Amino acid sequence: MGFNAFTGIIAPETATCFSVLQVLDLQQNQIQGVFPSWLMNGSTTLTGFDVSGNSFSGSIPDSIGSLSRLEELKMSNNMLDGVVPVEITNCSLLRVLDLQGNRLTGEIPAFISELRRLTTLLLGGNGFSGSIPRISGEIFAMSNLSMLSLAGNELLGDIVANIGDLRQLSVLNLSGNVFSGPIPASVGRLYMLRTLDLSKQSLSGELPFDISGLPNLLVIALQENSLYGDVPEGFSSLLGLNYLNLSSNAFSGQIPSTFGFMKSLVVLSLSSNNISGSIPTELGNCSNLQVLDLHSNSLSGIIPNDLSRLSLLTDLDLGSNDLTGEIPNEISNCLSLTSLLLNSNDLSGNIPYSLSTLSNLKVLNLSENRLSGMIPANLSLIPGLVYFNVSYNNLQGEIPPSLGSRFNNPSAYLGNQNLCGRPLHRKCGAGRRRKRLIILTTVAAGAAFLGLLCCCFCIFALLRWRKKLKQQANGEKKPSPTRGSSAAASRGRGSSENGGGLKLVMFNNKITLAETQEATRQFDEENVLSRTRYGLVFKACYNDGMVLSIRRLPNGSLDENMFRKEAESLGKVKHRNLTVLRGEASGNVHTRGGGHSAVGEEQLQRGQIAELLEPGLLELDPESSEWEEFLLGVKVGLLCTAPEPLDRPTMSDVVFMLEGCRVAPDIPSPADPTSHHLPAVTQ
C-alpha cells in the first residue's frame, strides 16, 4: 500500500489477519498521528515492516520486541522522538534498521551491537549525541555491517582507529557531525568501501595516503573541513571515481594533470582552497564530467580551450580566481551548460557572441573582470536565462533593449562607465553621436583611400602608355634583308614643307623641319652628341616622345642635288644593325650657325652610329654602276652579320649574289687612301 495518499489507519475489529501477515508496506503516504502500537501487537509473522515517508509522531513502541521474525525495520523520515527502545534487541534476525530522518535523541545505544546480523544501520538525521569512543567497541564489532550512516547528528570527538575493522563496509557516512582530529589511516583498510562521506565536520590534518588505494571508491566527499596539504595526486589512480569533493578546506599546490585519467569522473569540486597554478588542459579528457567547480582559489593563466570538449558539462564555476586572457569562443561547444560563472577574475576582451548558442544556460555571471566592447544583443535569445550579471567591467555602448527589459535590475550593469541605456539612468545620445562620427570618419577615410588608389592606377596607366609609345617610336623591329629589304626600299617617301618653303624629305613618317628645329632647340650646342669632320650630330627630342639624331653637314660640302641623291640611296639600305635614315633636308636652313644640310638618323636604345658611311664614298657617282654594285656589296655584307646563324647566307649564296660585280671598288679614304671598308655598325 506504499506510495499512495492514505491519511490515517483504522484499527481492525479483530487481529486475525496479523497471524499470517509477513510484509506490511505503508511507505510514502500521508498518514499522521501517534504511531499506533497495535500495528505491532500479535504480528509475530512479520519479516518486513516499512512505514517510512509518513508523518507519524510519538515514540517507537516497546511492542516492537514482539516481532521476533523481523528482518527489515524501516521507519525513516517521520517525526518520531524519544529513544530507541531496548526491546528491539529481541529482533535478533534484523538485517536492516533504518531510523534516519526522525527526532530521536540521546546517545546511540550500545545494545544495537547485539544485532549481529545487521548489515545496514541508518541513524542519520536525528539528534543523537555523545562521542564515538564510547560506542566504538560495540558498533565496530558488527563484522557484517556494510552500510553505516550516522550523518546529521551531534556526535563529536575523534573518529576512532578501529573503524577499519568493518571490513565489509561499502558506505561510510559520518557527515554533518562535530567530529574533529585527523582522518584515521585505518580507513585505508576498508577495501570494500564505495562511498566515503566525512564532509561538514571539523576534521583537520593531511589526507591519509592509504585512501588512494581503495580500488572500489566511487564517492569521496571531504568538503567543509580543515584538511590541508597538496591536492592528492594519488586519487588519479581511482579510475572508477565518480564524485570528488575537496572544497572548503585548506588544500594547496596545483591541480594534478593526472586527474585527466579519471574518465568516469562526473563531479570535481576543489573550490574555496588555496590551490594555485593553471587549470590543467588534461581535464578535457574527463569526458563524463558534468560539474567542474574551481572557484575561490588562486588559479592563474587562461581558460583552456580543452574544456570545450566536455560535452556533458552542466556547471562550470571558475569565479574568484586570477584567470587572464579572453573567454574562449569554444566554450559554446559545451551545449549542456546551465551555469557559467567566470566572475571576479582578470579576463579581458569581448563577450563572445557564441554564448547565445548555449540554449540550456540559466545562470551567466561575468562580473568583476576587464571585459570590453559591447554586450552582444543575441544573449537575449537564450530562452531559459534567469540570472545575468556583467557589472564592474569596461563594457561600452548601449545595453541591448531586449536584454535590459528582461534583466531590469541596474546592479547587473553597474561599474561600466561607458555603458548606457535602460535600466541604467544614462542616456545614449552622446554615445550615438560619437558612433555616428566614427562611422562618418571611417567612410570618409575609406573614400579617400579609394580615390588615392584610383589616382595611382591612372598615373600607372599613363606612364605605361607613354612607355609603350616610346617603345613604338624607338624600338621598331626592322625586317630582315632577305625578307623585307625590297619592301622597305620601295616605300613611298613623304614630304612636308616648313614655313620658309624649304622641303624636308622623310622616308617614313612625316616630320616637318620646324618640328626638327624645335626638337634640337634650333640646333643648340647643348644638343650636340658628337663632332666629326663630316659635321655635327644633334639629339632631337620630339613632342610625341620620339628621339632622332640629326647630322648637320658643313655648308657647301656637297652639291645640293648630289646630296639629295646620296641621301635617298642611303635610305634604301635597311638592316637591323644599321642606324635607320629617316629623312633629309638641304638648302638654307636658318640656324645659329648659318645654312646647312641635315640628315635624320634614328636614335637606337643600344647607342648611335657616329659614321654612316666612309667619307670616300661621297666621291662615287650615284648614277654609276659602281655605286649600285657597292650598295649590293653592303647588303650582302650586312646579311653576313646577322646575329642568328640561320639568318646568314651560305658561301654559295654569297657567290651567287655577288656574281658579275666588283664587291669593293677603289674608294679613296681621307684617313687612309689605301683602305676600303663598310660603314660602322653599332651593336
PDB file of N, CA and C in Angstrom, residues 60-70 83-94 109-112 114-115:
ATOM      1  N   ILE A  60       8.830   5.227  19.444  1.00  0.00           N
ATOM      2  CA  ILE A  60       8.765   3.864  18.920  1.00  0.00           C
ATOM      3  C   ILE A  60       8.221   2.974  20.046  1.00  0.00           C
ATOM      4  N   PRO A  61       7.127   2.257  19.807  1.00  0.00           N
ATOM      5  CA  PRO A  61       6.518   1.453  20.885  1.00  0.00           C
ATOM      6  C   PRO A  61       7.410   0.298  21.327  1.00  0.00           C
ATOM      7  N   ASP A  62       7.294  -0.059  22.600  1.00  0.00           N
ATOM      8  CA  ASP A  62       8.078  -1.185  23.121  1.00  0.00           C
ATOM      9  C   ASP A  62       7.641  -2.505  22.505  1.00  0.00           C
ATOM     10  N   SER A  63       6.417  -2.525  21.971  1.00  0.00           N
ATOM     11  CA  SER A  63       5.891  -3.771  21.400  1.00  0.00           C
ATOM     12  C   SER A  63       6.659  -4.228  20.179  1.00  0.00           C
ATOM     13  N   ILE A  64       7.586  -3.415  19.739  1.00  0.00           N
ATOM     14  CA  ILE A  64       8.394  -3.836  18.596  1.00  0.00           C
ATOM     15  C   ILE A  64       9.171  -5.098  18.915  1.00  0.00           C
ATOM     16  N   GLY A  65       9.405  -5.343  20.198  1.00  0.00           N
ATOM     17  CA  GLY A  65      10.143  -6.535  20.584  1.00  0.00           C
ATOM     18  C   GLY A  65       9.404  -7.820  20.310  1.00  0.00           C
ATOM     19  N   SER A  66       8.090  -7.727  20.039  1.00  0.00           N
ATOM     20  CA  SER A  66       7.316  -8.940  19.753  1.00  0.00           C
ATOM     21  C   SER A  66       7.502  -9.430  18.324  1.00  0.00           C
ATOM     22  N   LEU A  67       8.143  -8.618  17.494  1.00  0.00           N
ATOM     23  CA  LEU A  67       8.347  -9.011  16.086  1.00  0.00           C
ATOM     24  C   LEU A  67       9.643  -9.810  15.988  1.00  0.00           C
ATOM     25  N   SER A  68       9.592 -10.998  16.476  1.00  0.00           N
ATOM     26  CA  SER A  68      10.808 -11.817  16.578  1.00  0.00           C
ATOM     27  C   SER A  68      11.347 -12.264  15.229  1.00  0.00           C
ATOM     28  N   ARG A  69      10.507 -12.299  14.199  1.00  0.00           N
ATOM     29  CA  ARG A  69      10.964 -12.733  12.873  1.00  0.00           C
ATOM     30  C   ARG A  69      11.324 -11.543  11.965  1.00  0.00           C
ATOM     31  N   LEU A  70      11.271 -10.388  12.515  1.00  0.00           N
ATOM     32  CA  LEU A  70      11.505  -9.183  11.706  1.00  0.00           C
ATOM     33  C   LEU A  70      12.941  -9.138  11.177  1.00  0.00           C
ATOM     34  N   VAL A  83      13.754   7.791  22.531  1.00  0.00           N
ATOM     35  CA  VAL A  83      14.955   6.965  22.378  1.00  0.00           C
ATOM     36  C   VAL A  83      14.589   5.655  21.699  1.00  0.00           C
ATOM     37  N   VAL A  84      15.621   4.951  21.296  1.00  0.00           N
ATOM     38  CA  VAL A  84      15.416   3.628  20.705  1.00  0.00           C
ATOM     39  C   VAL A  84      15.136   2.648  21.852  1.00  0.00           C
ATOM     40  N   PRO A  85      13.995   1.960  21.812  1.00  0.00           N
ATOM     41  CA  PRO A  85      13.683   1.032  22.910  1.00  0.00           C
ATOM     42  C   PRO A  85      14.634  -0.153  22.933  1.00  0.00           C
ATOM     43  N   VAL A  86      14.973  -0.586  24.118  1.00  0.00           N
ATOM     44  CA  VAL A  86      15.897  -1.699  24.271  1.00  0.00           C
ATOM     45  C   VAL A  86      15.283  -2.999  23.787  1.00  0.00           C
ATOM     46  N   GLU A  87      13.942  -3.056  23.727  1.00  0.00           N
ATOM     47  CA  GLU A  87      13.253  -4.276  23.292  1.00  0.00           C
ATOM     48  C   GLU A  87      13.584  -4.643  21.849  1.00  0.00           C
ATOM     49  N   ILE A  88      14.169  -3.719  21.143  1.00  0.00           N
ATOM     50  CA  ILE A  88      14.499  -4.017  19.749  1.00  0.00           C
ATOM     51  C   ILE A  88      15.531  -5.124  19.634  1.00  0.00           C
ATOM     52  N   THR A  89      16.252  -5.389  20.710  1.00  0.00           N
ATOM     53  CA  THR A  89      17.255  -6.457  20.680  1.00  0.00           C
ATOM     54  C   THR A  89      16.621  -7.835  20.549  1.00  0.00           C
ATOM     55  N   ASN A  90      15.293  -7.934  20.795  1.00  0.00           N
ATOM     56  CA  ASN A  90      14.605  -9.215  20.615  1.00  0.00           C
ATOM     57  C   ASN A  90      14.475  -9.578  19.142  1.00  0.00           C
ATOM     58  N   CYS A  91      14.642  -8.584  18.299  1.00  0.00           N
ATOM     59  CA  CYS A  91      14.570  -8.849  16.843  1.00  0.00           C
ATOM     60  C   CYS A  91      15.949  -9.314  16.388  1.00  0.00           C
ATOM     61  N   SER A  92      16.318 -10.483  16.773  1.00  0.00           N
ATOM     62  CA  SER A  92      17.677 -10.990  16.535  1.00  0.00           C
ATOM     63  C   SER A  92      17.971 -11.269  15.071  1.00  0.00           C
ATOM     64  N   LEU A  93      16.918 -11.387  14.250  1.00  0.00           N
ATOM     65  CA  LEU A  93      17.127 -11.650  12.815  1.00  0.00           C
ATOM     66  C   LEU A  93      17.231 -10.351  11.995  1.00  0.00           C
ATOM     67  N   LEU A  94      17.183  -9.263  12.671  1.00  0.00           N
ATOM     68  CA  LEU A  94      17.147  -7.970  11.969  1.00  0.00           C
ATOM     69  C   LEU A  94      18.425  -7.742  11.140  1.00  0.00           C
ATOM     70  N   PRO A 109      22.504   3.873  21.363  1.00  0.00           N
ATOM     71  CA  PRO A 109      22.520   2.789  22.367  1.00  0.00           C
ATOM     72  C   PRO A 109      23.529   1.713  22.029  1.00  0.00           C
ATOM     73  N   ALA A 110      24.237   1.282  23.031  1.00  0.00           N
ATOM     74  CA  ALA A 110      25.255   0.250  22.845  1.00  0.00           C
ATOM     75  C   ALA A 110      24.641  -1.100  22.534  1.00  0.00           C
ATOM     76  N   PHE A 111      23.381  -1.309  22.970  1.00  0.00           N
ATOM     77  CA  PHE A 111      22.783  -2.632  22.761  1.00  0.00           C
ATOM     78  C   PHE A 111      22.526  -2.947  21.298  1.00  0.00           C
ATOM     79  N   ILE A 112      22.642  -1.938  20.428  1.00  0.00           N
ATOM     80  CA  ILE A 112      22.456  -2.223  18.999  1.00  0.00           C
ATOM     81  C   ILE A 112      23.512  -3.208  18.510  1.00  0.00           C
ATOM     82  N   GLU A 114      24.245  -5.872  19.692  1.00  0.00           N
ATOM     83  CA  GLU A 114      23.787  -7.250  19.870  1.00  0.00           C
ATOM     84  C   GLU A 114      23.089  -7.780  18.619  1.00  0.00           C
ATOM     85  N   LEU A 115      22.736  -6.881  17.726  1.00  0.00           N
ATOM     86  CA  LEU A 115      22.102  -7.306  16.469  1.00  0.00           C
ATOM     87  C   LEU A 115      23.213  -7.723  15.502  1.00  0.00           C
TER      88      LEU A 115
END
